[in-house]
Amino acid sequence: MNSRDLTFVLGGARSGKSAYAERLAASNARPVTYIATARIAADDDEFAQRVEQHRARRPEHWQLIEADADLAGALRGADGDDRCILIDCLTLWLAGLICPPDGAALSGDACAARLNAFEAALAEARGKVIVVSNEIGLGVVPLGAQTRHYVDELGRLNQRIAALSTQVTLMVAGLPMIVKPSSAPK
């Protein structure tokens, strides 16, 4: 089942995916809720600066929700026929589930339940939803079991969200490439 209006924006690091998703959200007539998924470790000043750059770019009138592990709950709480919801990004949300800054990772079953709940919330969403994620599976197979596990899980999650989406855009060097809808067989 497809969400009425679900756009999935993928790309590599610094590909322009967040800025593009923000332009999509700003171009619609609906009020925007920005759901941020980043959790900043207390000693990570560089990452805090990245988050601040995102904050500075967003219009002040956008509502902000800082989601925790319950991204499905954040989405459901913000959803409505007259809303636009921008979720940025699945990459950081999944990292927070698998490798949280506090070290209290969810069990495999609990993590799967969070992923399933988020997918269900997207399928039921009534408003316009824009989801951002990194495409990290284009390189070599990473060294280390934990890194391979993360890359595999993000790849599977991206596939699930792309299947639900009415539009998928891949950002390459700041340029949007429409991947879906396409005429390719399913």
PDB file of C-alpha atoms in Angstrom:
ATOM      1  CA  MET A   1       0.000   0.000   0.000  1.00  0.00           C
ATOM      2  CA  ASN A   2       1.430   3.388  -0.967  1.00  0.00           C
ATOM      3  CA  SER A   3       1.145   6.462   1.152  1.00  0.00           C
ATOM      4  CA  ARG A   4      -0.915   9.112  -0.574  1.00  0.00           C
ATOM      5  CA  ASP A   5       2.140  11.357  -0.996  1.00  0.00           C
ATOM      6  CA  LEU A   6       5.460   9.829   0.087  1.00  0.00           C
ATOM      7  CA  THR A   7       8.731  11.068  -1.395  1.00  0.00           C
ATOM      8  CA  PHE A   8      11.992   9.290  -0.564  1.00  0.00           C
ATOM      9  CA  VAL A   9      15.218  11.264  -1.106  1.00  0.00           C
ATOM     10  CA  LEU A  10      18.454   9.264  -1.139  1.00  0.00           C
ATOM     11  CA  GLY A  11      22.052  10.225  -1.725  1.00  0.00           C
ATOM     12  CA  GLY A  12      25.575  10.032  -0.456  1.00  0.00           C
ATOM     13  CA  ALA A  13      27.168  12.294   2.116  1.00  0.00           C
ATOM     14  CA  ARG A  14      27.055  15.932   0.977  1.00  0.00           C
ATOM     15  CA  SER A  15      25.027  15.045  -2.114  1.00  0.00           C
ATOM     16  CA  GLY A  16      22.452  17.765  -1.407  1.00  0.00           C
ATOM     17  CA  LYS A  17      19.689  15.422  -0.257  1.00  0.00           C
ATOM     18  CA  SER A  18      18.659  17.376   2.850  1.00  0.00           C
ATOM     19  CA  ALA A  19      18.645  20.751   1.090  1.00  0.00           C
ATOM     20  CA  TYR A  20      16.617  19.254  -1.772  1.00  0.00           C
ATOM     21  CA  ALA A  21      14.107  17.699   0.651  1.00  0.00           C
ATOM     22  CA  GLU A  22      13.818  21.041   2.452  1.00  0.00           C
ATOM     23  CA  ARG A  23      13.082  22.798  -0.863  1.00  0.00           C
ATOM     24  CA  LEU A  24      10.377  20.203  -1.608  1.00  0.00           C
ATOM     25  CA  ALA A  25       8.808  20.787   1.793  1.00  0.00           C
ATOM     26  CA  ALA A  26       8.995  24.571   1.446  1.00  0.00           C
ATOM     27  CA  SER A  27       7.402  24.491  -2.008  1.00  0.00           C
ATOM     28  CA  ASN A  28       4.115  22.995  -0.811  1.00  0.00           C
ATOM     29  CA  ALA A  29       1.284  25.013   0.729  1.00  0.00           C
ATOM     30  CA  ARG A  30       0.977  22.884   3.870  1.00  0.00           C
ATOM     31  CA  PRO A  31       2.499  23.667   7.261  1.00  0.00           C
ATOM     32  CA  VAL A  32       5.770  21.745   7.671  1.00  0.00           C
ATOM     33  CA  THR A  33       6.863  19.595  10.592  1.00  0.00           C
ATOM     34  CA  TYR A  34      10.538  18.674  10.534  1.00  0.00           C
ATOM     35  CA  ILE A  35      11.321  15.449  12.366  1.00  0.00           C
ATOM     36  CA  ALA A  36      15.024  15.356  13.231  1.00  0.00           C
ATOM     37  CA  THR A  37      16.539  11.995  14.098  1.00  0.00           C
ATOM     38  CA  ALA A  38      20.108  12.923  15.060  1.00  0.00           C
ATOM     39  CA  ARG A  39      21.287  12.246  18.588  1.00  0.00           C
ATOM     40  CA  ILE A  40      24.447  14.136  19.412  1.00  0.00           C
ATOM     41  CA  ALA A  41      27.047  12.700  21.741  1.00  0.00           C
ATOM     42  CA  ALA A  42      28.129  15.233  24.359  1.00  0.00           C
ATOM     43  CA  ASP A  43      31.712  15.343  23.084  1.00  0.00           C
ATOM     44  CA  ASP A  44      30.979  15.530  19.327  1.00  0.00           C
ATOM     45  CA  ASP A  45      31.443  19.220  18.524  1.00  0.00           C
ATOM     46  CA  GLU A  46      31.888  18.622  14.785  1.00  0.00           C
ATOM     47  CA  PHE A  47      28.568  16.799  14.501  1.00  0.00           C
ATOM     48  CA  ALA A  48      26.865  19.472  16.605  1.00  0.00           C
ATOM     49  CA  GLN A  49      28.074  22.035  14.039  1.00  0.00           C
ATOM     50  CA  ARG A  50      26.521  19.969  11.230  1.00  0.00           C
ATOM     51  CA  VAL A  51      23.205  19.886  13.079  1.00  0.00           C
ATOM     52  CA  GLU A  52      23.395  23.639  13.621  1.00  0.00           C
ATOM     53  CA  GLN A  53      23.890  24.172   9.863  1.00  0.00           C
ATOM     54  CA  HIS A  54      20.670  22.228   9.256  1.00  0.00           C
ATOM     55  CA  ARG A  55      18.846  24.274  11.883  1.00  0.00           C
ATOM     56  CA  ALA A  56      20.029  27.565  10.408  1.00  0.00           C
ATOM     57  CA  ARG A  57      18.779  26.554   6.956  1.00  0.00           C
ATOM     58  CA  ARG A  58      15.236  25.720   8.100  1.00  0.00           C
ATOM     59  CA  PRO A  59      12.514  28.359   8.252  1.00  0.00           C
ATOM     60  CA  GLU A  60      11.726  29.350  11.831  1.00  0.00           C
ATOM     61  CA  HIS A  61       7.986  28.765  11.372  1.00  0.00           C
ATOM     62  CA  TRP A  62       8.494  25.039  10.736  1.00  0.00           C
ATOM     63  CA  GLN A  63       7.567  22.893  13.701  1.00  0.00           C
ATOM     64  CA  LEU A  64      10.438  20.754  14.985  1.00  0.00           C
ATOM     65  CA  ILE A  65      10.177  17.317  16.577  1.00  0.00           C
ATOM     66  CA  GLU A  66      13.364  15.662  17.784  1.00  0.00           C
ATOM     67  CA  ALA A  67      12.555  11.972  17.484  1.00  0.00           C
ATOM     68  CA  ASP A  68      13.967   9.221  19.613  1.00  0.00           C
ATOM     69  CA  ALA A  69      13.788   5.511  18.839  1.00  0.00           C
ATOM     70  CA  ASP A  70      10.008   5.802  18.382  1.00  0.00           C
ATOM     71  CA  LEU A  71      10.057   7.443  14.947  1.00  0.00           C
ATOM     72  CA  ALA A  72       6.691   5.856  14.151  1.00  0.00           C
ATOM     73  CA  GLY A  73       5.157   7.629  17.136  1.00  0.00           C
ATOM     74  CA  ALA A  74       6.696  10.957  16.101  1.00  0.00           C
ATOM     75  CA  LEU A  75       5.314  10.550  12.574  1.00  0.00           C
ATOM     76  CA  ARG A  76       1.844   9.595  13.790  1.00  0.00           C
ATOM     77  CA  GLY A  77       1.812  12.525  16.203  1.00  0.00           C
ATOM     78  CA  ALA A  78       2.665  15.014  13.464  1.00  0.00           C
ATOM     79  CA  ASP A  79       0.529  13.534  10.679  1.00  0.00           C
ATOM     80  CA  GLY A  80      -2.626  15.060   9.285  1.00  0.00           C
ATOM     81  CA  ASP A  81      -4.318  15.598   5.938  1.00  0.00           C
ATOM     82  CA  ASP A  82      -3.154  19.207   5.893  1.00  0.00           C
ATOM     83  CA  ARG A  83       0.476  18.577   6.968  1.00  0.00           C
ATOM     84  CA  CYS A  84       3.841  18.142   5.311  1.00  0.00           C
ATOM     85  CA  ILE A  85       6.314  16.096   7.331  1.00  0.00           C
ATOM     86  CA  LEU A  86      10.028  16.018   6.552  1.00  0.00           C
ATOM     87  CA  ILE A  87      12.023  13.250   8.260  1.00  0.00           C
ATOM     88  CA  ASP A  88      15.785  13.760   8.182  1.00  0.00           C
ATOM     89  CA  CYS A  89      17.242  11.170   8.254  1.00  0.00           C
ATOM     90  CA  LEU A  90      16.811   7.395   8.422  1.00  0.00           C
ATOM     91  CA  THR A  91      20.580   6.887   8.407  1.00  0.00           C
ATOM     92  CA  LEU A  92      21.032   8.562  11.778  1.00  0.00           C
ATOM     93  CA  TRP A  93      17.861   7.061  13.213  1.00  0.00           C
ATOM     94  CA  LEU A  94      18.995   3.526  12.380  1.00  0.00           C
ATOM     95  CA  ALA A  95      22.491   4.257  13.724  1.00  0.00           C
ATOM     96  CA  GLY A  96      20.842   5.361  16.956  1.00  0.00           C
ATOM     97  CA  LEU A  97      18.961   2.066  17.155  1.00  0.00           C
ATOM     98  CA  ILE A  98      21.943  -0.152  16.369  1.00  0.00           C
ATOM     99  CA  CYS A  99      24.794   1.880  17.922  1.00  0.00           C
ATOM    100  CA  PRO A 100      23.323   4.511  20.269  1.00  0.00           C
ATOM    101  CA  PRO A 101      25.663   7.082  21.820  1.00  0.00           C
ATOM    102  CA  ASP A 102      24.816   5.782  25.310  1.00  0.00           C
ATOM    103  CA  GLY A 103      25.669   2.192  24.303  1.00  0.00           C
ATOM    104  CA  ALA A 104      22.183   0.837  25.135  1.00  0.00           C
ATOM    105  CA  ALA A 105      21.452  -0.803  21.778  1.00  0.00           C
ATOM    106  CA  LEU A 106      18.086  -2.420  21.164  1.00  0.00           C
ATOM    107  CA  SER A 107      17.851  -6.168  20.786  1.00  0.00           C
ATOM    108  CA  GLY A 108      17.394  -7.509  17.258  1.00  0.00           C
ATOM    109  CA  ASP A 109      13.685  -8.120  17.878  1.00  0.00           C
ATOM    110  CA  ALA A 110      13.143  -4.674  19.412  1.00  0.00           C
ATOM    111  CA  CYS A 111      14.970  -3.031  16.501  1.00  0.00           C
ATOM    112  CA  ALA A 112      12.882  -4.987  13.980  1.00  0.00           C
ATOM    113  CA  ALA A 113       9.722  -3.918  15.820  1.00  0.00           C
ATOM    114  CA  ARG A 114      10.765  -0.235  15.511  1.00  0.00           C
ATOM    115  CA  LEU A 115      11.441  -0.662  11.771  1.00  0.00           C
ATOM    116  CA  ASN A 116       8.108  -2.417  11.233  1.00  0.00           C
ATOM    117  CA  ALA A 117       6.230   0.231  13.216  1.00  0.00           C
ATOM    118  CA  PHE A 118       7.827   3.019  11.177  1.00  0.00           C
ATOM    119  CA  GLU A 119       6.985   1.300   7.895  1.00  0.00           C
ATOM    120  CA  ALA A 120       3.368   0.873   9.057  1.00  0.00           C
ATOM    121  CA  ALA A 121       3.161   4.542  10.101  1.00  0.00           C
ATOM    122  CA  LEU A 122       4.397   5.608   6.661  1.00  0.00           C
ATOM    123  CA  ALA A 123       1.860   3.350   4.946  1.00  0.00           C
ATOM    124  CA  GLU A 124      -0.937   4.926   7.013  1.00  0.00           C
ATOM    125  CA  ALA A 125       0.217   8.558   6.714  1.00  0.00           C
ATOM    126  CA  ARG A 126      -2.398  10.990   5.432  1.00  0.00           C
ATOM    127  CA  GLY A 127      -0.255  14.059   4.786  1.00  0.00           C
ATOM    128  CA  LYS A 128       2.659  14.711   2.474  1.00  0.00           C
ATOM    129  CA  VAL A 129       5.740  12.920   3.823  1.00  0.00           C
ATOM    130  CA  ILE A 130       9.330  13.412   2.678  1.00  0.00           C
ATOM    131  CA  VAL A 131      11.935  10.976   4.022  1.00  0.00           C
ATOM    132  CA  VAL A 132      15.704  11.435   3.673  1.00  0.00           C
ATOM    133  CA  SER A 133      18.291   8.660   3.871  1.00  0.00           C
ATOM    134  CA  ASN A 134      21.845   7.962   2.802  1.00  0.00           C
ATOM    135  CA  GLU A 135      22.636   5.521   0.038  1.00  0.00           C
ATOM    136  CA  ILE A 136      25.730   3.907   1.507  1.00  0.00           C
ATOM    137  CA  GLY A 137      25.736   0.604  -0.352  1.00  0.00           C
ATOM    138  CA  LEU A 138      27.514   1.787  -3.496  1.00  0.00           C
ATOM    139  CA  GLY A 139      31.042   1.099  -2.291  1.00  0.00           C
ATOM    140  CA  VAL A 140      33.071  -1.909  -1.298  1.00  0.00           C
ATOM    141  CA  VAL A 141      31.903  -4.387   1.324  1.00  0.00           C
ATOM    142  CA  PRO A 142      32.969  -2.779   4.610  1.00  0.00           C
ATOM    143  CA  LEU A 143      35.414  -4.381   6.994  1.00  0.00           C
ATOM    144  CA  GLY A 144      34.052  -5.447  10.339  1.00  0.00           C
ATOM    145  CA  ALA A 145      30.888  -7.361  11.165  1.00  0.00           C
ATOM    146  CA  GLN A 146      29.176  -4.451  12.924  1.00  0.00           C
ATOM    147  CA  THR A 147      29.697  -2.090   9.973  1.00  0.00           C
ATOM    148  CA  ARG A 148      28.502  -4.741   7.502  1.00  0.00           C
ATOM    149  CA  HIS A 149      25.419  -5.322   9.682  1.00  0.00           C
ATOM    150  CA  TYR A 150      24.620  -1.593   9.661  1.00  0.00           C
ATOM    151  CA  VAL A 151      25.118  -1.245   5.883  1.00  0.00           C
ATOM    152  CA  ASP A 152      22.926  -4.306   5.291  1.00  0.00           C
ATOM    153  CA  GLU A 153      20.167  -3.073   7.617  1.00  0.00           C
ATOM    154  CA  LEU A 154      20.139   0.409   6.092  1.00  0.00           C
ATOM    155  CA  GLY A 155      20.029  -1.081   2.599  1.00  0.00           C
ATOM    156  CA  ARG A 156      17.055  -3.246   3.556  1.00  0.00           C
ATOM    157  CA  LEU A 157      15.299  -0.317   5.247  1.00  0.00           C
ATOM    158  CA  ASN A 158      15.869   1.899   2.194  1.00  0.00           C
ATOM    159  CA  GLN A 159      14.364  -0.795  -0.043  1.00  0.00           C
ATOM    160  CA  ARG A 160      11.285  -1.040   2.169  1.00  0.00           C
ATOM    161  CA  ILE A 161      10.735   2.719   2.175  1.00  0.00           C
ATOM    162  CA  ALA A 162      11.363   3.000  -1.573  1.00  0.00           C
ATOM    163  CA  ALA A 163       8.741   0.307  -2.198  1.00  0.00           C
ATOM    164  CA  LEU A 164       6.166   2.336  -0.226  1.00  0.00           C
ATOM    165  CA  SER A 165       7.093   5.628  -1.855  1.00  0.00           C
ATOM    166  CA  THR A 166       5.226   7.309  -4.664  1.00  0.00           C
ATOM    167  CA  GLN A 167       8.451   9.063  -5.695  1.00  0.00           C
ATOM    168  CA  VAL A 168      12.118   8.240  -5.109  1.00  0.00           C
ATOM    169  CA  THR A 169      14.840  10.757  -5.925  1.00  0.00           C
ATOM    170  CA  LEU A 170      18.561   9.980  -5.884  1.00  0.00           C
ATOM    171  CA  MET A 171      20.770  13.001  -5.341  1.00  0.00           C
ATOM    172  CA  VAL A 172      24.111  12.984  -7.142  1.00  0.00           C
ATOM    173  CA  ALA A 173      26.437  16.008  -6.845  1.00  0.00           C
ATOM    174  CA  GLY A 174      23.491  18.235  -5.968  1.00  0.00           C
ATOM    175  CA  LEU A 175      21.402  17.043  -8.906  1.00  0.00           C
ATOM    176  CA  PRO A 176      18.085  15.237  -8.387  1.00  0.00           C
ATOM    177  CA  MET A 177      17.680  12.056 -10.413  1.00  0.00           C
ATOM    178  CA  ILE A 178      14.124  10.693 -10.395  1.00  0.00           C
ATOM    179  CA  VAL A 179      14.278   6.931  -9.787  1.00  0.00           C
ATOM    180  CA  LYS A 180      10.558   6.344  -9.208  1.00  0.00           C
ATOM    181  CA  PRO A 181       8.053   6.581 -10.698  1.00  0.00           C
ATOM    182  CA  SER A 182       9.629   4.693 -13.527  1.00  0.00           C
ATOM    183  CA  SER A 183       8.478   2.364 -16.222  1.00  0.00           C
ATOM    184  CA  ALA A 184      10.707  -0.453 -15.007  1.00  0.00           C
ATOM    185  CA  PRO A 185       8.957  -3.724 -14.142  1.00  0.00           C
ATOM    186  CA  LYS A 186       8.360  -4.320 -10.432  1.00  0.00           C
TER     187      LYS A 186
END
